Amino acid sequence: QQSSTEIARLQEVMKTMEADKSLLSEELGLANEKIVALEEVLAEKESKIVILGGSEENLKKILSEKSAQFEESTETNSKLESALSEANDTITTLQSEVSSSAEKIKFVSEDIVNV
């Protein structure tokens, strides 16, 4: 009788262990699915990092080109400012000469009128 009670108890323990094994198998399956999903996310992130790395190199190249263009533009701007200053000086000189010539013409005109 003790043996049959022991066997019945062992059978209950085995059923419980089978149920636990089934639950653990389900949990393991879910964990594996999560791992696969995380691996996919990781692969996506890694590809974005590679793309961003390439983008960073492109941005550095573009920045370098724009910096060189800015330097050239600054030099050109400086030359244009210098040319504009020279042109203003020339205009001032010409205005002075025109004014001086106008005065001379005025004096000559007065002399002619007075003669």
C-alpha positions as MATLAB code, in Angstrom:
seq = 'QQSSTEIARLQEVMKTMEADKSLLSEELGLANEKIVALEEVLAEKESKIVILGGSEENLKKILSEKSAQFEESTETNSKLESALSEANDTITTLQSEVSSSAEKIKFVSEDIVNV';
ca = [
       0.000    0.000    0.000;
       2.844    2.330    0.823;
       4.329    1.588   -2.598;
       1.122    2.446   -4.391;
       0.855    5.719   -2.430;
       4.480    6.478   -3.225;
       3.886    5.683   -6.903;
       0.801    7.921   -6.977;
       2.766   10.738   -5.339;
       5.607   10.280   -7.808;
       3.116   10.305  -10.688;
       1.718   13.641   -9.399;
       5.248   15.028   -9.125;
       5.931   13.855  -12.713;
       2.727   15.525  -13.953;
       3.714   18.750  -12.202;
       7.209   18.510  -13.706;
       5.729   17.901  -17.163;
       3.508   20.962  -16.762;
       6.503   22.991  -15.570;
       8.514   21.675  -18.521;
       5.732   22.743  -20.903;
       5.584   26.223  -19.359;
       9.364   26.529  -19.489;
       9.327   25.466  -23.153;
       6.769   28.177  -23.910;
       8.815   30.769  -22.035;
      11.950   29.640  -23.867;
      10.128   29.999  -27.186;
       9.013   33.540  -26.262;
      12.540   34.407  -25.122;
      13.935   33.133  -28.436;
      11.409   35.244  -30.347;
      12.483   38.306  -28.330;
      16.136   37.525  -29.079;
      15.384   37.317  -32.808;
      13.487   40.624  -32.672;
      16.340   42.269  -30.746;
      18.870   40.933  -33.255;
      16.802   42.489  -36.070;
      16.689   45.828  -34.248;
      20.431   45.617  -33.608;
      21.122   44.903  -37.279;
      18.953   47.879  -38.259;
      20.781   50.141  -35.796;
      24.159   48.932  -37.062;
      23.162   49.697  -40.655;
      22.052   53.182  -39.577;
      25.399   53.681  -37.848;
      27.190   52.708  -41.063;
      24.984   55.098  -43.048;
      25.564   57.870  -40.522;
      29.283   57.193  -40.607;
      29.240   57.637  -44.373;
      27.076   60.701  -43.965;
      29.545   62.114  -41.465;
      32.379   61.718  -43.964;
      30.258   63.374  -46.652;
      29.351   66.203  -44.286;
      33.017   66.738  -43.413;
      33.864   66.867  -47.123;
      31.026   69.313  -47.846;
      32.029   71.438  -44.847;
      35.613   71.536  -46.090;
      34.469   72.552  -49.575;
      32.147   75.235  -48.193;
      34.945   76.524  -45.966;
      37.238   76.832  -48.993;
      34.476   78.604  -50.916;
      33.988   80.968  -47.978;
      37.720   81.743  -47.947;
      37.628   82.461  -51.686;
      34.504   84.570  -51.238;
      36.166   86.534  -48.441;
      39.214   87.190  -50.620;
      37.006   88.238  -53.535;
      34.974   90.469  -51.230;
      38.157   92.110  -49.961;
      39.353   92.733  -53.528;
      35.954   94.191  -54.465;
      35.999   96.482  -51.430;
      39.472   97.686  -52.425;
      38.357   98.281  -56.020;
      35.262  100.130  -54.763;
      37.425  102.322  -52.538;
      39.701  103.131  -55.490;
      36.673  103.914  -57.647;
      35.319  106.247  -54.944;
      38.699  107.989  -54.752;
      38.711  108.395  -58.542;
      35.176  109.793  -58.477;
      36.148  112.258  -55.747;
      39.185  113.352  -57.791;
      37.087  113.721  -60.940;
      34.443  115.718  -59.054;
      37.165  118.027  -57.763;
      38.588  118.451  -61.267;
      35.121  119.120  -62.697;
      34.465  121.677  -59.967;
      37.837  123.334  -60.618;
      37.176  123.371  -64.361;
      33.715  124.852  -63.770;
      35.257  127.663  -61.734;
      37.837  128.336  -64.456;
      35.074  128.400  -67.060;
      33.123  130.805  -64.855;
      36.121  133.136  -64.537;
      36.829  132.969  -68.262;
      33.147  133.662  -68.976;
      33.213  136.684  -66.657;
      36.402  137.929  -68.306;
      34.776  137.605  -71.709;
      31.671  139.430  -70.513;
      33.829  142.169  -68.968;
      35.823  142.691  -72.154;
];
